[in-house]
């Protein structure tokens, strides 16, 4: 979760002449409970009072100024970089769920009381550093005038632990914990070892060498219950009064929440901007299978400085562009809009069809615009011991261990437990922008299981590039709050949230949908028993059936731009 923050901060480097900088390192800041957090303070030398940029990080504030912080100071800001509670030089015990709002509030008050502070503070940073901003903003602190969270999301359940379909984001969470919260002196275990660990209750020990309170708490609450709502920014977003400028990426784990926070704040009438580009969790990362060109770059440095100049220093250069700017992949162009999805989108169904053998890309599965007639169902066996591997996508947080972004899916599509439905080559370009949904009429032999969906752009040369994907744990087909057991053999109409995207399918390209029951380790394996997932070690295979006939019109629902 730290990659984006460092890359984006570095992007602020300026070419201005050096400025004399006052440094105060390892300053102790007292919190309301007596715990002291440690911060570095950088400001222009002299006796002035400066608008301040506050950065709160669990990844080590460092021992001196960085080029990014120096650029901000040279622009006339004071900068405070603080280790959050329980991390590096700060006292206390780290608590993911509860510490950032009160600690952020106390730190803002401390900054505003300093003789070098103008009392106007902005917050900045990516990933966890963005989470810390959202939580500080929940406090309603009057000194916080604007925030700029990057690739951070707004909900603990839906962003950092579980999907919108209720399945654990296994690889994401365990990898982050292993890299940043391992027991002191313990060797870093192999990623491919701890993701397979059962029961999940013990996976924290395998990943970090010790028990993790945040992991255990998440397993204690597999449904979206009162606990998650109480620690959710989204559930309390009416408390966010400060202007928000957020940045997200189509291949980032948090983009769906970035978009939803934008929509909610727009409805509340809050000053709010969002940019979504063709990026993963690190904006500068180069995808091996896809290049969106130089046009994918944005003048983020100028936009960020203008944002803080306006809200913290009263600059007359008010942001004038529409509140949403998003990149359309394929067209490789930027679009501007006032809302998400953009006006004019219509939801067009593409119906699943086959001769009963959609298994693998060599099968006979198709996508059609006409409703199906008489069609035999498709069947496959899901074995949790041989799950469909994750190949790219909106995963996090280290691409050296867990590949992210747009990658060729043909190795996945050769599997018999992946149903593949492909349209005819398009005669005209088709642009989509919005959430992708998949409606399936499906049955299983198990007491509980998962169904997955992945949207793919098929190029004329055969490349199958993933765009977005999702999963649904069958027990959550009605609600994330109240699981309902499944009845083996019964046909259910289920909806899989396959995430948001913006892409132009070019003429000659084809639209493809992959349907299966696993996408591992992006998501945990459903062991098909119906037992509580945290303690389960029994593994059963499941016989899955997907229906697509006149009575059961399974379909892909695309947000087509008029």
XYZ file of C-alpha atoms in Angstrom:
562
model
C 0.000 0.000 0.000
C 2.965 2.383 0.067
C 3.995 2.507 -3.600
C 1.605 5.188 -4.834
C 2.313 7.594 -2.030
C 6.048 7.700 -2.669
C 5.738 7.935 -6.436
C 3.167 10.704 -6.350
C 5.018 12.679 -3.736
C 8.140 12.506 -5.859
C 6.118 13.935 -8.742
C 5.879 17.216 -6.837
C 9.571 17.984 -7.326
C 10.072 21.495 -8.644
C 12.929 23.261 -10.335
C 12.737 26.399 -8.165
C 15.850 27.857 -6.610
C 16.810 26.348 -3.240
C 15.109 27.898 -0.231
C 16.505 28.097 3.278
C 14.600 25.460 5.232
C 14.100 25.146 8.963
C 14.096 21.503 10.114
C 12.838 20.116 13.396
C 13.235 16.350 13.464
C 11.553 13.818 15.755
C 9.235 16.303 17.430
C 7.001 14.686 20.076
C 3.294 15.469 19.739
C 1.062 14.570 22.687
C -2.271 12.872 22.022
C -5.336 13.138 24.270
C -4.526 9.857 26.032
C -0.948 10.876 26.825
C 0.695 8.883 24.021
C 3.330 10.822 22.061
C 3.553 10.573 18.280
C 6.742 11.562 16.487
C 6.890 14.052 13.596
C 9.348 15.866 11.374
C 8.633 19.539 10.699
C 9.987 21.383 7.659
C 9.249 25.034 6.891
C 10.765 28.068 5.203
C 13.339 29.667 7.476
C 12.262 32.844 9.226
C 9.433 34.036 11.403
C 6.533 33.687 8.976
C 3.286 31.823 9.485
C 2.638 29.211 6.824
C -0.183 27.098 5.533
C 0.762 23.512 6.352
C 0.626 20.154 4.590
C 0.240 17.286 7.066
C 1.233 13.745 6.103
C 0.534 10.875 8.491
C 2.185 7.569 7.583
C 2.673 4.019 8.924
C 5.654 3.564 6.564
C 8.310 5.634 8.401
C 8.466 9.420 8.280
C 12.215 9.204 7.663
C 15.145 10.996 9.201
C 15.283 14.089 7.000
C 13.517 16.004 4.266
C 12.846 14.299 0.907
C 12.833 15.981 -2.536
C 9.031 15.898 -2.501
C 8.710 17.614 0.852
C 11.420 20.104 -0.093
C 9.445 21.069 -3.206
C 6.403 21.860 -1.072
C 8.457 23.958 1.350
C 10.031 25.835 -1.544
C 6.513 26.554 -2.769
C 5.822 28.256 0.551
C 4.188 25.547 2.660
C 5.239 24.113 5.978
C 5.267 20.304 5.943
C 4.676 17.987 8.903
C 5.370 14.268 8.399
C 4.262 12.059 11.281
C 4.545 8.371 12.146
C 1.086 7.131 13.075
C 0.482 5.499 16.444
C 2.448 2.347 17.106
C 4.722 2.742 14.078
C 8.455 3.495 14.008
C 9.226 6.441 16.324
C 5.667 6.929 17.611
C 4.439 5.449 20.876
C 1.320 3.363 21.451
C -0.204 0.266 19.876
C -1.242 0.377 16.223
C -5.018 0.061 15.776
C -6.105 0.126 12.139
C -9.759 0.682 12.911
C -9.962 3.370 15.572
C -6.825 5.473 15.976
C -6.721 7.740 12.936
C -9.691 9.994 13.679
C -8.730 11.071 17.233
C -4.995 11.103 16.490
C -5.540 13.070 13.311
C -7.735 15.541 15.200
C -5.146 16.004 17.953
C -2.316 16.453 15.468
C -4.252 19.071 13.503
C -4.854 21.025 16.704
C -1.151 20.805 17.582
C -0.081 22.055 14.140
C -2.534 24.974 14.273
C -1.177 26.052 17.667
C 2.429 26.357 16.479
C 3.859 29.869 16.004
C 4.892 29.077 12.416
C 1.399 27.873 11.415
C -1.273 29.990 9.746
C -3.870 27.633 11.203
C -4.861 26.429 7.712
C -3.914 22.811 7.073
C -4.213 20.419 4.148
C -3.502 16.700 4.145
C -1.875 14.712 1.381
C -0.715 11.218 0.461
C -1.650 7.894 -1.065
C -2.983 4.540 0.096
C -2.886 4.382 3.915
C -1.816 8.027 3.919
C -5.091 8.732 2.130
C -7.060 6.655 4.624
C -5.564 8.757 7.414
C -6.862 11.882 5.674
C -10.427 10.624 5.357
C -10.450 9.633 9.015
C -9.033 12.950 10.198
C -11.710 14.707 8.151
C -14.401 12.747 10.022
C -13.392 14.636 13.172
C -14.706 17.912 11.758
C -11.530 19.694 12.865
C -11.888 23.381 11.875
C -8.212 23.733 10.934
C -8.389 21.102 8.190
C -9.260 22.991 5.009
C -8.720 20.426 2.226
C -7.521 16.868 1.637
C -5.934 15.119 -1.336
C -6.191 11.314 -0.910
C -4.692 9.116 -3.627
C -5.732 5.499 -4.323
C -7.211 5.095 -0.869
C -10.925 4.158 -0.943
C -13.424 4.928 1.807
C -14.521 1.679 3.480
C -12.549 -0.867 5.510
C -14.757 -3.866 4.678
C -15.140 -3.217 0.940
C -11.626 -1.935 0.289
C -9.172 -3.684 2.526
C -10.674 -6.995 3.601
C -13.691 -8.140 1.584
C -15.196 -7.700 -1.849
C -18.635 -6.371 -2.720
C -19.612 -10.018 -2.989
C -18.410 -10.869 0.512
C -15.288 -12.884 -0.307
C -11.997 -12.109 1.451
C -9.387 -10.117 -0.502
C -6.817 -12.628 0.595
C -3.657 -11.862 -1.359
C -3.984 -8.108 -0.930
C -4.396 -8.153 2.826
C -1.901 -10.870 3.717
C 0.798 -9.430 1.454
C 0.431 -5.972 3.003
C 0.552 -7.398 6.513
C 3.564 -9.562 5.704
C 5.561 -6.678 4.256
C 4.775 -4.109 6.933
C 3.612 -5.851 10.118
C 5.807 -8.905 10.509
C 7.256 -9.788 13.889
C 10.652 -8.109 14.455
C 13.450 -10.298 13.189
C 11.168 -12.836 11.520
C 12.102 -13.829 7.959
C 9.736 -12.753 5.176
C 7.797 -15.889 4.187
C 7.124 -16.821 0.599
C 3.873 -15.279 -0.719
C 2.805 -18.569 -2.276
C 3.123 -20.315 1.071
C 0.927 -18.209 3.325
C -1.899 -17.593 0.845
C -2.688 -21.337 0.937
C -2.771 -21.547 4.720
C -5.868 -23.087 6.344
C -7.694 -22.263 8.436
C -7.741 -18.569 7.585
C -7.688 -17.919 11.328
C -3.999 -18.935 11.295
C -2.985 -17.188 8.071
C -1.769 -14.107 9.943
C 0.857 -16.224 11.733
C 1.976 -17.683 8.422
C 2.271 -14.226 6.831
C 3.741 -12.218 9.706
C 5.080 -14.666 12.291
C 2.631 -13.420 14.914
C -1.038 -12.956 15.724
C -2.592 -9.891 14.106
C -5.425 -8.153 15.938
C -6.662 -6.447 12.765
C -6.805 -9.778 10.892
C -8.583 -11.548 13.731
C -11.126 -8.738 14.050
C -11.869 -8.910 10.323
C -12.430 -12.667 10.490
C -14.761 -12.182 13.455
C -16.968 -10.023 11.217
C -17.310 -11.699 7.797
C -20.602 -9.891 7.100
C -21.074 -6.147 6.688
C -22.386 -5.574 10.195
C -22.479 -2.759 12.743
C -18.744 -3.059 13.414
C -17.845 -2.292 9.801
C -20.382 0.498 9.530
C -18.980 2.128 12.662
C -15.464 2.305 11.182
C -16.527 3.152 7.620
C -15.923 6.572 6.112
C -18.655 5.864 3.569
C -21.266 5.120 6.209
C -20.383 8.422 7.891
C -19.582 10.478 4.822
C -22.023 13.228 5.756
C -19.397 14.213 8.347
C -16.883 15.001 5.595
C -17.183 18.775 5.211
C -13.742 19.606 3.773
C -13.056 19.855 0.016
C -11.758 16.563 -1.415
C -9.529 16.050 -4.446
C -9.055 12.308 -4.975
C -7.078 10.287 -7.521
C -7.818 6.678 -8.499
C -6.770 4.089 -11.090
C -8.779 1.610 -13.154
C -6.444 -1.198 -12.090
C -6.263 -0.157 -8.444
C -8.013 -2.076 -5.676
C -9.689 1.100 -4.366
C -11.123 2.641 -7.528
C -14.707 1.510 -6.972
C -14.807 3.193 -3.584
C -13.071 6.304 -4.912
C -15.915 6.654 -7.408
C -18.626 5.961 -4.862
C -17.208 8.513 -2.426
C -17.166 11.060 -5.243
C -20.827 10.365 -6.037
C -21.944 10.602 -2.415
C -20.072 13.849 -1.813
C -21.568 15.328 -4.988
C -25.044 14.519 -3.709
C -24.197 16.254 -0.438
C -23.031 19.335 -2.323
C -19.444 19.153 -1.058
C -16.529 20.612 -3.082
C -15.162 17.499 -4.662
C -12.883 16.482 -7.536
C -11.754 13.093 -8.834
C -9.299 11.935 -11.479
C -9.261 8.266 -12.560
C -6.533 7.119 -14.929
C -5.237 3.854 -16.431
C -3.083 3.079 -13.427
C -2.604 0.449 -10.772
C -1.707 1.301 -7.157
C 1.464 2.953 -8.476
C 0.845 5.559 -11.186
C 4.295 5.225 -12.735
C 4.303 1.432 -13.014
C 4.758 0.209 -16.611
C 2.417 -2.644 -17.521
C 4.195 -5.424 -19.445
C 1.239 -6.179 -21.757
C -0.241 -2.723 -22.320
C 0.886 0.850 -22.955
C -1.680 3.641 -22.843
C 0.705 6.208 -24.278
C 2.020 9.545 -23.112
C -1.514 10.943 -23.084
C -2.200 8.892 -19.957
C 0.057 11.253 -18.017
C -1.437 14.270 -16.251
C 0.097 17.439 -14.770
C -0.603 16.175 -11.277
C 1.986 18.424 -9.669
C 0.350 21.606 -10.937
C -3.143 20.361 -10.069
C -2.137 19.495 -6.524
C -0.371 22.776 -5.874
C -3.284 24.740 -7.325
C -5.665 22.806 -5.063
C -3.768 23.627 -1.888
C -3.018 27.198 -2.991
C -6.729 27.832 -3.425
C -8.027 26.237 -0.233
C -5.134 27.050 2.108
C -3.810 30.371 0.815
C -6.766 31.988 -0.937
C -5.351 31.857 -4.437
C -7.674 33.318 -7.072
C -6.970 30.375 -9.381
C -10.059 28.382 -8.461
C -10.362 24.906 -10.049
C -12.486 25.445 -13.165
C -12.661 22.063 -14.890
C -15.587 19.618 -14.397
C -15.318 17.690 -11.125
C -14.635 14.300 -12.746
C -11.894 13.525 -15.227
C -11.517 9.918 -16.344
C -9.388 8.095 -18.905
C -11.021 5.896 -21.551
C -8.724 2.980 -22.273
C -8.640 1.858 -25.883
C -9.485 5.350 -27.071
C -6.613 6.507 -24.832
C -8.370 9.805 -24.247
C -9.535 11.788 -21.247
C -13.207 12.581 -20.698
C -14.746 15.114 -18.352
C -18.069 14.721 -16.558
C -20.177 16.103 -13.736
C -21.194 12.703 -12.378
C -20.470 8.973 -12.407
C -21.567 7.148 -14.451
C -21.496 9.987 -16.982
C -24.768 11.287 -18.389
C -26.075 9.440 -21.410
C -24.991 5.958 -20.307
C -27.495 3.202 -21.058
C -27.203 -0.329 -19.749
C -27.111 -2.863 -22.575
C -27.399 -6.616 -21.942
C -25.229 -9.127 -23.769
C -26.723 -12.591 -23.313
C -24.782 -15.771 -22.601
C -25.300 -18.579 -25.075
C -23.674 -21.892 -25.928
C -24.282 -25.413 -27.108
C -23.677 -26.601 -23.568
C -19.885 -26.550 -23.839
C -18.592 -23.072 -23.016
C -15.726 -24.641 -21.061
C -12.455 -22.900 -22.031
C -11.758 -20.602 -24.936
C -12.002 -23.564 -27.311
C -15.648 -24.147 -26.314
C -18.786 -22.802 -27.975
C -19.774 -20.010 -25.594
C -20.940 -16.753 -27.180
C -22.259 -13.338 -26.172
C -25.303 -12.148 -28.115
C -27.416 -9.014 -28.108
C -30.587 -11.032 -28.681
C -32.291 -12.879 -25.836
C -31.561 -16.614 -25.823
C -33.997 -19.255 -26.934
C -33.481 -22.944 -26.179
C -29.960 -23.374 -24.858
C -28.430 -26.226 -22.867
C -26.797 -25.172 -19.595
C -23.056 -25.048 -19.063
C -21.415 -27.079 -16.302
C -18.031 -27.223 -14.636
C -16.415 -28.599 -11.488
C -14.853 -26.213 -9.009
C -12.061 -27.736 -6.938
C -10.702 -25.403 -4.209
C -7.414 -27.296 -4.317
C -6.992 -26.273 -7.980
C -8.382 -22.724 -8.091
C -8.304 -20.483 -11.138
C -5.187 -18.321 -10.708
C -5.313 -14.545 -10.561
C -3.622 -13.000 -13.579
C -3.426 -9.246 -13.103
C -6.349 -6.983 -12.336
C -7.024 -4.460 -9.579
C -4.832 -6.118 -6.963
C -2.419 -4.688 -4.416
C 0.264 -4.024 -3.272
C 3.582 -5.368 -4.655
C 3.697 -6.302 -8.364
C 6.947 -8.199 -7.875
C 5.023 -10.745 -5.802
C 1.427 -10.269 -6.982
C 1.111 -9.106 -10.599
C -1.392 -6.334 -11.273
C -2.929 -4.513 -14.213
C -3.909 -5.547 -17.752
C -2.460 -8.942 -18.656
C -3.181 -11.574 -21.291
C -5.741 -14.036 -19.922
C -5.345 -16.864 -22.447
C -3.570 -19.130 -19.956
C -6.620 -18.880 -17.687
C -9.072 -19.363 -20.555
C -7.613 -22.757 -21.443
C -9.022 -24.246 -18.234
C -12.133 -26.433 -18.287
C -13.431 -24.817 -15.106
C -13.610 -21.424 -16.825
C -16.669 -20.730 -18.964
C -15.801 -18.395 -21.827
C -18.407 -16.353 -23.728
C -17.212 -14.208 -26.641
C -19.035 -11.812 -28.935
C -18.493 -11.618 -32.671
C -15.852 -9.090 -33.735
C -17.396 -5.657 -33.408
C -18.434 -3.906 -36.607
C -18.397 -0.557 -34.851
C -16.488 0.797 -31.836
C -18.298 0.461 -28.505
C -17.447 2.747 -25.573
C -18.459 1.910 -22.015
C -18.073 3.903 -18.797
C -19.583 2.824 -15.510
C -20.141 -0.229 -13.326
C -20.119 -3.653 -14.962
C -22.672 -6.180 -13.737
C -23.203 -9.866 -14.541
C -26.543 -11.557 -13.926
C -26.355 -15.342 -13.720
C -28.943 -18.040 -13.229
C -26.814 -20.574 -11.447
C -26.991 -23.683 -9.298
C -24.447 -25.601 -7.246
C -24.142 -28.958 -5.555
C -22.581 -27.264 -2.514
C -23.974 -25.681 0.629
C -22.104 -22.534 -0.305
C -19.777 -21.560 -3.148
C -18.505 -18.614 -5.179
C -19.184 -17.410 -8.698
C -16.776 -15.081 -10.484
C -16.999 -12.858 -13.554
C -14.298 -11.118 -15.589
C -14.699 -8.682 -18.491
C -12.062 -9.066 -21.213
C -11.137 -7.142 -24.368
C -10.199 -9.585 -27.143
C -7.821 -8.101 -29.697
C -7.712 -9.156 -33.372
C -4.372 -10.882 -32.754
C -5.965 -13.072 -30.056
C -4.754 -11.253 -26.945
C -7.343 -11.341 -24.181
C -6.756 -8.334 -21.914
C -8.629 -8.183 -18.610
C -10.558 -5.008 -17.810
C -12.383 -5.623 -14.542
C -13.693 -8.499 -12.448
C -15.749 -9.486 -9.405
C -16.931 -12.333 -7.203
C -20.021 -13.292 -5.225
C -20.133 -15.637 -2.265
C -23.484 -17.350 -2.717
C -24.527 -16.927 0.918
C -24.437 -13.139 0.310
C -26.637 -13.184 -2.804
C -29.377 -11.227 -1.006
C -27.325 -8.964 1.260
C -23.822 -8.519 2.641
C -25.363 -7.983 6.060
C -27.347 -11.228 6.370
C -25.959 -14.445 4.862
C -28.538 -16.955 3.659
C -27.570 -20.626 3.158
C -27.935 -22.034 -0.336
C -29.922 -25.148 -1.233
C -27.948 -27.539 -3.411
C -29.509 -27.878 -6.840
C -31.729 -24.815 -6.599
C -31.410 -22.223 -9.373
C -30.650 -18.728 -8.084
C -30.682 -15.431 -9.946
C -27.511 -13.728 -8.753
C -25.819 -10.456 -9.620
C -22.040 -10.164 -9.595
C -20.579 -6.682 -9.229
C -17.656 -6.865 -11.641
C -16.336 -3.385 -10.861
C -16.148 -0.112 -12.806
C -14.213 0.688 -15.944
C -14.045 3.033 -18.937
C -12.907 1.510 -22.204
C -13.417 1.709 -25.937
C -13.792 -1.693 -27.590
C -12.380 -0.917 -31.030
C -13.782 -2.111 -34.322
C -12.608 -5.683 -34.902
C -12.202 -6.364 -31.179
C -14.547 -8.708 -29.321
C -16.144 -8.583 -25.892
C -15.513 -11.588 -23.666
C -16.901 -12.723 -20.332
C -15.201 -15.349 -18.182
C -17.315 -17.136 -15.558
C -15.889 -19.459 -12.937
C -15.821 -19.995 -9.154
C -12.372 -18.802 -8.121
C -9.863 -16.028 -8.754
C -7.065 -16.922 -6.365
C -5.350 -15.345 -4.501
C -7.110 -12.081 -5.363
C -9.963 -13.660 -3.440
C -9.948 -16.464 -0.884
C -11.100 -19.921 -1.935
C -14.603 -20.908 -0.967
C -14.234 -24.435 0.425
C -17.857 -25.246 -0.546
C -18.910 -26.497 2.898
C -21.074 -23.631 4.121
C -19.070 -23.580 7.363
C -17.662 -20.356 8.858
C -14.747 -19.470 6.605
C -12.347 -18.434 9.379
C -12.159 -21.906 10.945
C -12.896 -24.150 7.976
C -10.323 -26.718 6.849
C -12.600 -29.191 5.055
C -12.339 -28.940 1.270
C -15.073 -30.145 -1.082
C -15.536 -29.904 -4.811
C -18.672 -28.318 -6.212
C -20.541 -29.088 -9.418
C -21.626 -25.764 -10.888
C -24.325 -25.087 -13.492
C -24.953 -21.846 -15.379
C -28.291 -21.567 -17.217
C -28.888 -19.270 -20.187
C -32.220 -19.885 -21.894
C -35.497 -18.019 -22.308
C -36.503 -18.645 -18.684
C -32.992 -17.997 -17.393
C -31.503 -15.123 -19.438
C -28.033 -14.874 -17.929
C -26.352 -11.741 -19.226
C -23.509 -9.272 -19.039
C -24.757 -5.722 -18.439
C -22.512 -3.030 -19.927
C -22.783 0.746 -19.348
C -22.684 1.904 -22.972
C -21.903 5.549 -23.672
C -24.357 7.054 -26.144
